[in-house]
Amino acid sequence: MAGIKHLKDLQNTEYSLKKIFEEAEDFLPLNGTDYVELYVGNAKQTAHFYKTAFGFQSEAYAGLETGMKDRVSYVLRQDKIRLVLTTPLKQDGEINEHINVHGDAVKVVALWVDDSTKAFEETTKRGAKPYLKPTKEEDENGYVIRSGIYTYGETVHVFVERKNYKGLFLPGFRKWESHYNPEPVGLKFIDHMVGNVGWNEMREWCEFYGKVMGFAQIISFTDDDISTDFTALMSKVMSNGNGRVKFPINEPAKGKKKSQIEEYLDFNNGPGVQHIAVATDDIVATVSAMRDRGVDFLYVPEEYYDDLLDRVGEIDEDVEVLKKHGILIDRDEEGYLLQIFTKTIVDRPTMFFEVIQRKGAQSFGVGNFKALFEAIEREQASRGTL
Ligand code: FE2
């Protein structure tokens, strides 16, 4: 629990917090996450899945009909969360290669900035590997400037400057009209996105977020905090200055058997985004809607709930209802949080989603890690990859 105590210390010491975040505010101000783009084998069908199962809404489209010759992209939205699904239309090329190596996976974690050119200059000056030089794209709605840098694996951060743009998404996209519009399930915004990196690489990538992007480390877990009998990992949480963008970084640790992080690294062929945590105001309603629409969540053993109230104290929710859905609860000094994890949502055992509802707590559910990992190990065992 050392990590959480550290967070508490930070929050109690306004001056040091300010000091830590001062430089972040200075050189890379972020307004939040702009979009997350996945390279997938079949964007049309994947879009249908995210609409049906996750309640995303059709927003924008680009493809042959809009003059895009080599790929299609579907843009989906739910409140502040924007997903872009992209599939190549021709053989070979960078996107095909990405899908071949990683399967359906996150390529771009785009960040919303006021000045994309400055974001590119400040980060590359500090050592970031360039992905996209500042590029202006224009149509009748104005212009957008995007630039980008590499982070872990083949994942990139694209800095999106859209203050001079009134269109739906980006130039080249048009409104995606659909007669099939399932209701949203109450997902509001991206709470955090987790990256898995290789053995002994966590420090390097935390330093990258610290030095190159001006993030501060807010929490750290060692394998003592979160190992089970079989598997272990280490994790640090990096946050930008205003706390709107949080990137936990995981690295495998030695256990008796293969850890879930190693399984991810094997099937993703290297580092990448492990999970996207999306926030809701009503986790019971959100999760029951998602279950009804076919989303599979990790199973949590009933015993988890036996001593729950002793561990977390009083909560507003009915424990029986949480138990029915397999929702986990953890408390820190600020309050508590409720969270649940989907099973992997692509064919390879790589990427999954977390649904989270915060009731004061600003931490990441360390008290649940053990229960969670045991649930993941049951899945690994059924795949023969433990
Ligand atoms: Fe998470």
Tab-separated table of C-alpha atoms and ligand atoms in Angstrom:
chain	number	residue	atom	x	y	z
A	1	MET	CA	0.000	0.000	0.000
A	2	ALA	CA	3.061	2.208	-0.034
A	3	GLY	CA	2.020	3.636	-3.365
A	4	ILE	CA	-1.325	4.870	-2.134
A	5	LYS	CA	0.253	6.476	0.878
A	6	HIS	CA	2.547	8.268	-1.527
A	7	LEU	CA	-0.463	9.594	-3.461
A	8	LYS	CA	-2.031	10.775	-0.219
A	9	ASP	CA	1.173	12.572	0.715
A	10	LEU	CA	1.106	14.341	-2.603
A	11	GLN	CA	-2.483	15.402	-2.251
A	12	ASN	CA	-1.920	16.746	1.250
A	13	THR	CA	1.007	18.818	0.166
A	14	GLU	CA	-0.410	21.249	-2.281
A	15	TYR	CA	2.868	23.067	-2.643
A	16	SER	CA	4.880	20.016	-3.654
A	17	LEU	CA	2.116	18.885	-6.009
A	18	LYS	CA	2.213	22.257	-7.662
A	19	LYS	CA	5.960	22.079	-7.850
A	20	ILE	CA	5.910	18.598	-9.367
A	21	PHE	CA	3.334	19.592	-11.978
A	22	GLU	CA	4.721	23.044	-12.709
A	23	GLU	CA	6.995	21.955	-15.506
A	24	ALA	CA	4.331	19.666	-16.966
A	25	GLU	CA	1.951	22.617	-17.274
A	26	ASP	CA	4.744	24.564	-18.838
A	27	PHE	CA	5.840	22.514	-21.766
A	28	LEU	CA	3.049	20.039	-22.614
A	29	PRO	CA	-0.425	21.218	-21.572
A	30	LEU	CA	-3.013	18.542	-22.437
A	31	ASN	CA	-6.767	19.103	-22.598
A	32	GLY	CA	-7.450	15.366	-22.419
A	33	THR	CA	-7.572	12.301	-24.633
A	34	ASP	CA	-8.710	13.172	-28.156
A	35	TYR	CA	-9.239	9.714	-29.684
A	36	VAL	CA	-7.971	6.156	-29.572
A	37	GLU	CA	-7.344	4.496	-32.923
A	38	LEU	CA	-7.216	0.756	-33.378
A	39	TYR	CA	-5.879	-0.963	-36.472
A	40	VAL	CA	-8.227	-3.883	-37.059
A	41	GLY	CA	-8.851	-6.587	-39.654
A	42	ASN	CA	-12.401	-5.505	-40.461
A	43	ALA	CA	-13.421	-2.037	-39.273
A	44	LYS	CA	-17.015	-2.317	-40.490
A	45	GLN	CA	-17.709	-5.388	-38.374
A	46	THR	CA	-15.686	-4.163	-35.392
A	47	ALA	CA	-17.707	-0.935	-35.440
A	48	HIS	CA	-20.885	-2.989	-35.279
A	49	PHE	CA	-19.538	-4.752	-32.180
A	50	TYR	CA	-18.679	-1.509	-30.372
A	51	LYS	CA	-22.126	-0.096	-31.181
A	52	THR	CA	-24.027	-3.184	-30.128
A	53	ALA	CA	-22.002	-4.358	-27.150
A	54	PHE	CA	-20.518	-1.121	-25.790
A	55	GLY	CA	-23.193	1.390	-26.819
A	56	PHE	CA	-20.962	3.580	-28.977
A	57	GLN	CA	-22.692	5.919	-31.452
A	58	SER	CA	-21.917	6.259	-35.156
A	59	GLU	CA	-20.105	9.546	-35.690
A	60	ALA	CA	-17.922	9.827	-38.767
A	61	TYR	CA	-16.578	7.806	-41.663
A	62	ALA	CA	-13.806	8.036	-44.231
A	63	GLY	CA	-13.205	5.616	-47.106
A	64	LEU	CA	-13.483	5.252	-50.853
A	65	GLU	CA	-16.708	7.314	-50.862
A	66	THR	CA	-14.908	10.257	-49.239
A	67	GLY	CA	-11.805	10.067	-51.399
A	68	MET	CA	-9.668	7.955	-49.071
A	69	LYS	CA	-8.140	5.346	-51.368
A	70	ASP	CA	-6.099	3.026	-49.190
A	71	ARG	CA	-8.111	2.548	-45.965
A	72	VAL	CA	-11.433	2.951	-44.213
A	73	SER	CA	-11.963	4.508	-40.792
A	74	TYR	CA	-15.096	4.449	-38.668
A	75	VAL	CA	-15.338	6.958	-35.811
A	76	LEU	CA	-17.538	6.040	-32.836
A	77	ARG	CA	-18.417	8.139	-29.874
A	78	GLN	CA	-19.894	7.778	-26.409
A	79	ASP	CA	-19.956	10.985	-24.363
A	80	LYS	CA	-16.295	12.091	-24.347
A	81	ILE	CA	-14.827	8.805	-25.611
A	82	ARG	CA	-13.912	8.671	-29.286
A	83	LEU	CA	-12.786	5.420	-30.913
A	84	VAL	CA	-11.426	5.220	-34.445
A	85	LEU	CA	-11.327	1.843	-36.198
A	86	THR	CA	-9.117	1.618	-39.260
A	87	THR	CA	-8.622	-1.167	-41.823
A	88	PRO	CA	-6.415	-1.073	-44.943
A	89	LEU	CA	-8.059	-1.631	-48.330
A	90	LYS	CA	-4.953	-2.897	-50.116
A	91	GLN	CA	-2.293	-5.469	-49.394
A	92	ASP	CA	1.014	-4.629	-47.726
A	93	GLY	CA	1.746	-1.332	-46.061
A	94	GLU	CA	2.197	-0.146	-42.509
A	95	ILE	CA	-1.323	-0.897	-41.234
A	96	ASN	CA	-1.322	-4.427	-42.667
A	97	GLU	CA	2.034	-5.042	-41.022
A	98	HIS	CA	0.719	-3.757	-37.681
A	99	ILE	CA	-2.266	-6.110	-37.842
A	100	ASN	CA	-0.046	-9.007	-38.885
A	101	VAL	CA	2.302	-8.487	-35.939
A	102	HIS	CA	-0.122	-7.398	-33.190
A	103	GLY	CA	-3.590	-8.516	-34.261
A	104	ASP	CA	-6.380	-5.983	-33.716
A	105	ALA	CA	-4.664	-3.475	-31.441
A	106	VAL	CA	-4.356	0.146	-30.391
A	107	LYS	CA	-2.048	2.141	-32.647
A	108	VAL	CA	-2.781	5.755	-31.665
A	109	VAL	CA	-3.474	7.302	-28.283
A	110	ALA	CA	-4.275	10.831	-29.459
A	111	LEU	CA	-4.006	13.746	-27.051
A	112	TRP	CA	-5.912	17.008	-27.405
A	113	VAL	CA	-3.648	20.059	-27.325
A	114	ASP	CA	-3.915	23.767	-28.138
A	115	ASP	CA	-0.612	23.823	-30.036
A	116	SER	CA	0.387	20.661	-31.873
A	117	THR	CA	3.553	22.146	-33.353
A	118	LYS	CA	4.822	23.153	-29.929
A	119	ALA	CA	3.890	19.738	-28.461
A	120	PHE	CA	5.952	18.077	-31.196
A	121	GLU	CA	8.916	20.409	-30.738
A	122	GLU	CA	8.971	20.167	-26.953
A	123	THR	CA	8.766	16.367	-26.878
A	124	THR	CA	11.177	15.629	-29.725
A	125	LYS	CA	13.636	18.130	-28.247
A	126	ARG	CA	13.536	16.020	-25.083
A	127	GLY	CA	14.261	12.809	-26.988
A	128	ALA	CA	10.927	11.530	-28.372
A	129	LYS	CA	11.174	9.622	-31.662
A	130	PRO	CA	9.110	11.483	-34.295
A	131	TYR	CA	6.145	9.665	-35.876
A	132	LEU	CA	4.418	12.511	-37.708
A	133	LYS	CA	5.786	15.999	-38.299
A	134	PRO	CA	3.251	18.795	-37.661
A	135	THR	CA	0.772	18.435	-40.531
A	136	LYS	CA	-2.089	20.734	-41.447
A	137	GLU	CA	-5.276	19.146	-42.800
A	138	GLU	CA	-8.012	21.384	-44.146
A	139	ASP	CA	-11.581	21.351	-45.438
A	140	GLU	CA	-14.603	23.690	-45.524
A	141	ASN	CA	-14.878	23.453	-41.709
A	142	GLY	CA	-11.423	24.848	-41.009
A	143	TYR	CA	-8.160	23.123	-40.276
A	144	VAL	CA	-6.578	20.686	-37.838
A	145	ILE	CA	-2.884	20.330	-37.102
A	146	ARG	CA	-1.619	16.925	-36.022
A	147	SER	CA	1.839	15.738	-35.067
A	148	GLY	CA	3.000	12.550	-33.399
A	149	ILE	CA	5.702	10.722	-31.475
A	150	TYR	CA	6.401	7.084	-30.691
A	151	THR	CA	5.912	5.609	-27.249
A	152	TYR	CA	6.306	1.940	-26.133
A	153	GLY	CA	6.244	-0.747	-28.843
A	154	GLU	CA	4.704	0.568	-32.054
A	155	THR	CA	2.166	2.675	-30.189
A	156	VAL	CA	2.152	6.404	-30.927
A	157	HIS	CA	0.841	9.596	-29.370
A	158	VAL	CA	-0.706	11.998	-31.859
A	159	PHE	CA	-1.137	15.611	-30.704
A	160	VAL	CA	-4.384	17.007	-32.125
A	161	GLU	CA	-4.912	20.754	-32.381
A	162	ARG	CA	-8.520	21.408	-33.355
A	163	LYS	CA	-9.201	24.935	-32.125
A	164	ASN	CA	-9.631	26.152	-35.719
A	165	TYR	CA	-11.881	23.297	-36.779
A	166	LYS	CA	-15.675	23.078	-36.644
A	167	GLY	CA	-16.175	19.737	-38.391
A	168	LEU	CA	-17.183	16.451	-36.786
A	169	PHE	CA	-13.799	14.793	-36.489
A	170	LEU	CA	-11.024	15.504	-38.979
A	171	PRO	CA	-10.882	16.851	-42.537
A	172	GLY	CA	-11.661	14.026	-44.959
A	173	PHE	CA	-14.337	12.518	-42.721
A	174	ARG	CA	-18.063	12.871	-43.218
A	175	LYS	CA	-21.001	12.211	-40.937
A	176	TRP	CA	-21.733	8.525	-40.591
A	177	GLU	CA	-25.493	8.111	-40.923
A	178	SER	CA	-26.828	4.793	-39.696
A	179	HIS	CA	-30.344	3.515	-39.099
A	180	TYR	CA	-28.951	1.210	-36.394
A	181	ASN	CA	-28.311	3.212	-33.223
A	182	PRO	CA	-28.337	1.174	-30.008
A	183	GLU	CA	-28.582	3.195	-26.797
A	184	PRO	CA	-25.355	4.231	-25.004
A	185	VAL	CA	-24.551	2.193	-21.867
A	186	GLY	CA	-23.356	5.169	-19.799
A	187	LEU	CA	-19.623	5.224	-20.588
A	188	LYS	CA	-18.400	8.800	-20.043
A	189	PHE	CA	-14.674	9.291	-20.543
A	190	ILE	CA	-11.348	7.469	-20.508
A	191	ASP	CA	-10.122	7.250	-16.919
A	192	HIS	CA	-6.739	5.727	-17.756
A	193	MET	CA	-5.007	3.599	-20.386
A	194	VAL	CA	-2.490	0.960	-19.399
A	195	GLY	CA	0.625	-0.024	-21.317
A	196	ASN	CA	2.415	-3.354	-20.952
A	197	VAL	CA	6.159	-3.107	-21.531
A	198	GLY	CA	8.916	-5.744	-21.572
A	199	TRP	CA	11.151	-7.106	-18.837
A	200	ASN	CA	13.128	-4.337	-17.098
A	201	GLU	CA	11.603	-1.680	-19.326
A	202	MET	CA	9.200	-0.050	-16.890
A	203	ARG	CA	11.734	2.417	-15.597
A	204	GLU	CA	12.710	3.472	-19.116
A	205	TRP	CA	9.089	4.182	-20.060
A	206	CYS	CA	8.275	5.955	-16.813
A	207	GLU	CA	11.309	8.118	-17.454
A	208	PHE	CA	10.034	8.728	-20.970
A	209	TYR	CA	6.706	10.006	-19.626
A	210	GLY	CA	8.494	12.025	-16.966
A	211	LYS	CA	11.270	13.546	-19.025
A	212	VAL	CA	9.814	13.723	-22.527
A	213	MET	CA	6.168	14.443	-21.684
A	214	GLY	CA	6.506	16.107	-18.276
A	215	PHE	CA	4.291	13.593	-16.479
A	216	ALA	CA	4.700	12.840	-12.771
A	217	GLN	CA	4.643	9.418	-11.151
A	218	ILE	CA	1.679	9.306	-8.781
A	219	ILE	CA	1.595	5.667	-7.663
A	220	SER	CA	3.838	2.656	-7.752
A	221	PHE	CA	3.178	-1.009	-6.972
A	222	THR	CA	5.851	-3.618	-6.503
A	223	ASP	CA	5.383	-7.311	-7.027
A	224	ASP	CA	4.955	-7.629	-3.236
A	225	ASP	CA	1.762	-5.606	-3.471
A	226	ILE	CA	0.210	-7.508	-6.312
A	227	SER	CA	1.647	-10.966	-6.812
A	228	THR	CA	-0.351	-14.152	-6.538
A	229	ASP	CA	1.101	-17.606	-5.989
A	230	PHE	CA	1.769	-17.905	-9.685
A	231	THR	CA	2.169	-14.584	-11.400
A	232	ALA	CA	3.496	-11.164	-10.642
A	233	LEU	CA	3.868	-7.744	-12.138
A	234	MET	CA	5.076	-4.311	-11.267
A	235	SER	CA	3.217	-1.138	-12.088
A	236	LYS	CA	3.701	2.615	-11.917
A	237	VAL	CA	1.099	5.250	-12.722
A	238	MET	CA	2.187	8.344	-14.650
A	239	SER	CA	-0.075	11.388	-14.802
A	240	ASN	CA	0.042	14.645	-16.705
A	241	GLY	CA	-0.105	17.959	-14.870
A	242	ASN	CA	-3.873	18.430	-14.655
A	243	GLY	CA	-4.539	14.720	-14.034
A	244	ARG	CA	-6.726	14.318	-17.133
A	245	VAL	CA	-4.343	11.845	-18.736
A	246	LYS	CA	-3.102	8.891	-16.704
A	247	PHE	CA	-0.965	6.077	-18.050
A	248	PRO	CA	-0.159	3.168	-15.748
A	249	ILE	CA	2.801	1.139	-17.044
A	250	ASN	CA	3.116	-2.591	-16.266
A	251	GLU	CA	6.137	-4.808	-16.506
A	252	PRO	CA	6.185	-8.550	-15.815
A	253	ALA	CA	7.817	-9.836	-12.648
A	254	LYS	CA	9.091	-13.331	-11.933
A	255	GLY	CA	6.446	-15.726	-10.654
A	256	LYS	CA	6.098	-19.478	-10.485
A	257	LYS	CA	4.332	-19.513	-13.828
A	258	LYS	CA	3.971	-17.237	-16.812
A	259	SER	CA	2.436	-13.893	-15.882
A	260	GLN	CA	-0.475	-12.317	-17.734
A	261	ILE	CA	1.891	-9.564	-18.859
A	262	GLU	CA	4.192	-12.128	-20.461
A	263	GLU	CA	1.233	-13.774	-22.166
A	264	TYR	CA	0.281	-10.352	-23.537
A	265	LEU	CA	3.838	-9.677	-24.726
A	266	ASP	CA	3.956	-13.080	-26.453
A	267	PHE	CA	0.719	-12.619	-28.352
A	268	ASN	CA	1.113	-8.903	-29.066
A	269	ASN	CA	4.733	-9.504	-30.074
A	270	GLY	CA	5.974	-6.780	-27.772
A	271	PRO	CA	4.710	-3.850	-25.736
A	272	GLY	CA	1.343	-2.220	-26.347
A	273	VAL	CA	-1.877	-0.980	-24.788
A	274	GLN	CA	-3.234	-3.604	-22.412
A	275	HIS	CA	-6.482	-2.034	-21.277
A	276	ILE	CA	-8.625	1.043	-21.647
A	277	ALA	CA	-10.453	2.025	-18.470
A	278	VAL	CA	-13.706	3.863	-19.117
A	279	ALA	CA	-15.623	5.744	-16.443
A	280	THR	CA	-19.327	5.525	-15.667
A	281	ASP	CA	-21.586	7.221	-13.090
A	282	ASP	CA	-23.573	4.038	-12.540
A	283	ILE	CA	-21.495	0.900	-12.859
A	284	VAL	CA	-24.351	-1.491	-12.080
A	285	ALA	CA	-26.532	-0.094	-14.872
A	286	THR	CA	-23.594	0.077	-17.306
A	287	VAL	CA	-22.363	-3.447	-16.614
A	288	SER	CA	-25.786	-5.031	-16.697
A	289	ALA	CA	-26.486	-3.348	-20.057
A	290	MET	CA	-23.129	-4.556	-21.414
A	291	ARG	CA	-23.766	-8.107	-20.183
A	292	ASP	CA	-27.186	-8.098	-21.839
A	293	ARG	CA	-25.496	-7.071	-25.074
A	294	GLY	CA	-22.984	-9.900	-24.962
A	295	VAL	CA	-19.860	-8.519	-23.244
A	296	ASP	CA	-18.034	-11.153	-21.170
A	297	PHE	CA	-16.525	-10.030	-17.879
A	298	LEU	CA	-13.965	-11.797	-15.727
A	299	TYR	CA	-15.555	-14.115	-13.220
A	300	VAL	CA	-14.985	-13.210	-9.578
A	301	PRO	CA	-15.359	-16.022	-7.015
A	302	GLU	CA	-18.213	-15.583	-4.556
A	303	GLU	CA	-15.792	-15.702	-1.604
A	304	TYR	CA	-14.466	-12.310	-2.680
A	305	TYR	CA	-17.690	-10.836	-1.308
A	306	ASP	CA	-17.695	-12.717	2.012
A	307	ASP	CA	-15.576	-10.230	3.951
A	308	LEU	CA	-16.062	-7.324	1.575
A	309	LEU	CA	-17.669	-4.884	4.006
A	310	ASP	CA	-14.954	-5.604	6.599
A	311	ARG	CA	-12.358	-4.613	4.035
A	312	VAL	CA	-13.983	-1.567	2.446
A	313	GLY	CA	-16.424	-0.343	5.100
A	314	GLU	CA	-19.805	1.089	4.281
A	315	ILE	CA	-20.775	1.502	0.629
A	316	ASP	CA	-23.911	2.846	-1.082
A	317	GLU	CA	-24.394	-0.237	-3.250
A	318	ASP	CA	-26.084	-3.510	-2.434
A	319	VAL	CA	-23.378	-6.172	-2.075
A	320	GLU	CA	-25.678	-8.829	-3.556
A	321	VAL	CA	-26.063	-6.779	-6.727
A	322	LEU	CA	-22.295	-6.226	-6.989
A	323	LYS	CA	-21.759	-9.943	-6.441
A	324	LYS	CA	-24.271	-10.840	-9.142
A	325	HIS	CA	-22.268	-8.789	-11.648
A	326	GLY	CA	-18.771	-9.545	-10.334
A	327	ILE	CA	-18.021	-5.883	-9.616
A	328	LEU	CA	-14.921	-5.286	-7.450
A	329	ILE	CA	-14.614	-2.603	-4.772
A	330	ASP	CA	-11.549	-0.966	-3.252
A	331	ARG	CA	-11.098	1.879	-0.801
A	332	ASP	CA	-8.307	4.384	-0.235
A	333	GLU	CA	-8.043	7.439	1.989
A	334	GLU	CA	-10.147	9.547	-0.377
A	335	GLY	CA	-13.118	7.254	-0.840
A	336	TYR	CA	-13.840	4.087	-2.771
A	337	LEU	CA	-14.059	2.856	-6.324
A	338	LEU	CA	-15.945	0.132	-8.139
A	339	GLN	CA	-14.383	-1.638	-11.100
A	340	ILE	CA	-14.772	-4.625	-13.387
A	341	PHE	CA	-12.722	-6.051	-16.243
A	342	THR	CA	-13.937	-7.551	-19.491
A	343	LYS	CA	-12.364	-10.688	-20.843
A	344	THR	CA	-10.007	-9.946	-23.723
A	345	ILE	CA	-12.119	-8.407	-26.475
A	346	VAL	CA	-10.009	-9.432	-29.466
A	347	ASP	CA	-9.026	-12.897	-30.689
A	348	ARG	CA	-5.550	-12.827	-29.217
A	349	PRO	CA	-5.313	-12.774	-25.396
A	350	THR	CA	-4.161	-9.163	-25.418
A	351	MET	CA	-6.485	-6.190	-25.042
A	352	PHE	CA	-9.431	-5.711	-22.688
A	353	PHE	CA	-11.552	-2.960	-21.132
A	354	GLU	CA	-12.120	-1.901	-17.554
A	355	VAL	CA	-15.295	-0.140	-16.414
A	356	ILE	CA	-14.691	2.058	-13.380
A	357	GLN	CA	-16.825	4.244	-11.131
A	358	ARG	CA	-14.971	6.478	-8.706
A	359	LYS	CA	-16.616	7.551	-5.480
A	360	GLY	CA	-13.810	9.695	-4.171
A	361	ALA	CA	-10.964	7.213	-4.580
A	362	GLN	CA	-8.233	8.378	-6.945
A	363	SER	CA	-6.222	5.152	-6.847
A	364	PHE	CA	-6.383	2.086	-9.085
A	365	GLY	CA	-7.817	-0.748	-7.019
A	366	VAL	CA	-4.639	-2.305	-5.654
A	367	GLY	CA	-6.741	-4.190	-3.093
A	368	ASN	CA	-8.427	-5.996	-5.980
A	369	PHE	CA	-5.330	-6.950	-7.906
A	370	LYS	CA	-4.991	-10.328	-6.238
A	371	ALA	CA	-8.625	-11.297	-6.859
A	372	LEU	CA	-8.316	-9.964	-10.368
A	373	PHE	CA	-5.131	-11.852	-11.182
A	374	GLU	CA	-6.551	-15.081	-9.882
A	375	ALA	CA	-9.480	-14.552	-12.231
A	376	ILE	CA	-7.092	-13.889	-15.134
A	377	GLU	CA	-5.080	-16.991	-14.244
A	378	ARG	CA	-8.207	-19.105	-14.538
A	379	GLU	CA	-8.585	-17.737	-18.078
A	380	GLN	CA	-4.900	-18.372	-18.838
A	381	ALA	CA	-5.179	-21.921	-17.533
A	382	SER	CA	-8.086	-22.545	-19.898
A	383	ARG	CA	-5.896	-21.303	-22.775
A	384	GLY	CA	-2.945	-23.431	-21.650
A	385	THR	CA	-0.722	-20.354	-21.410
A	386	LEU	CA	-0.186	-20.183	-17.658
B	1	FE2	FE	-6.967	-0.120	-14.864
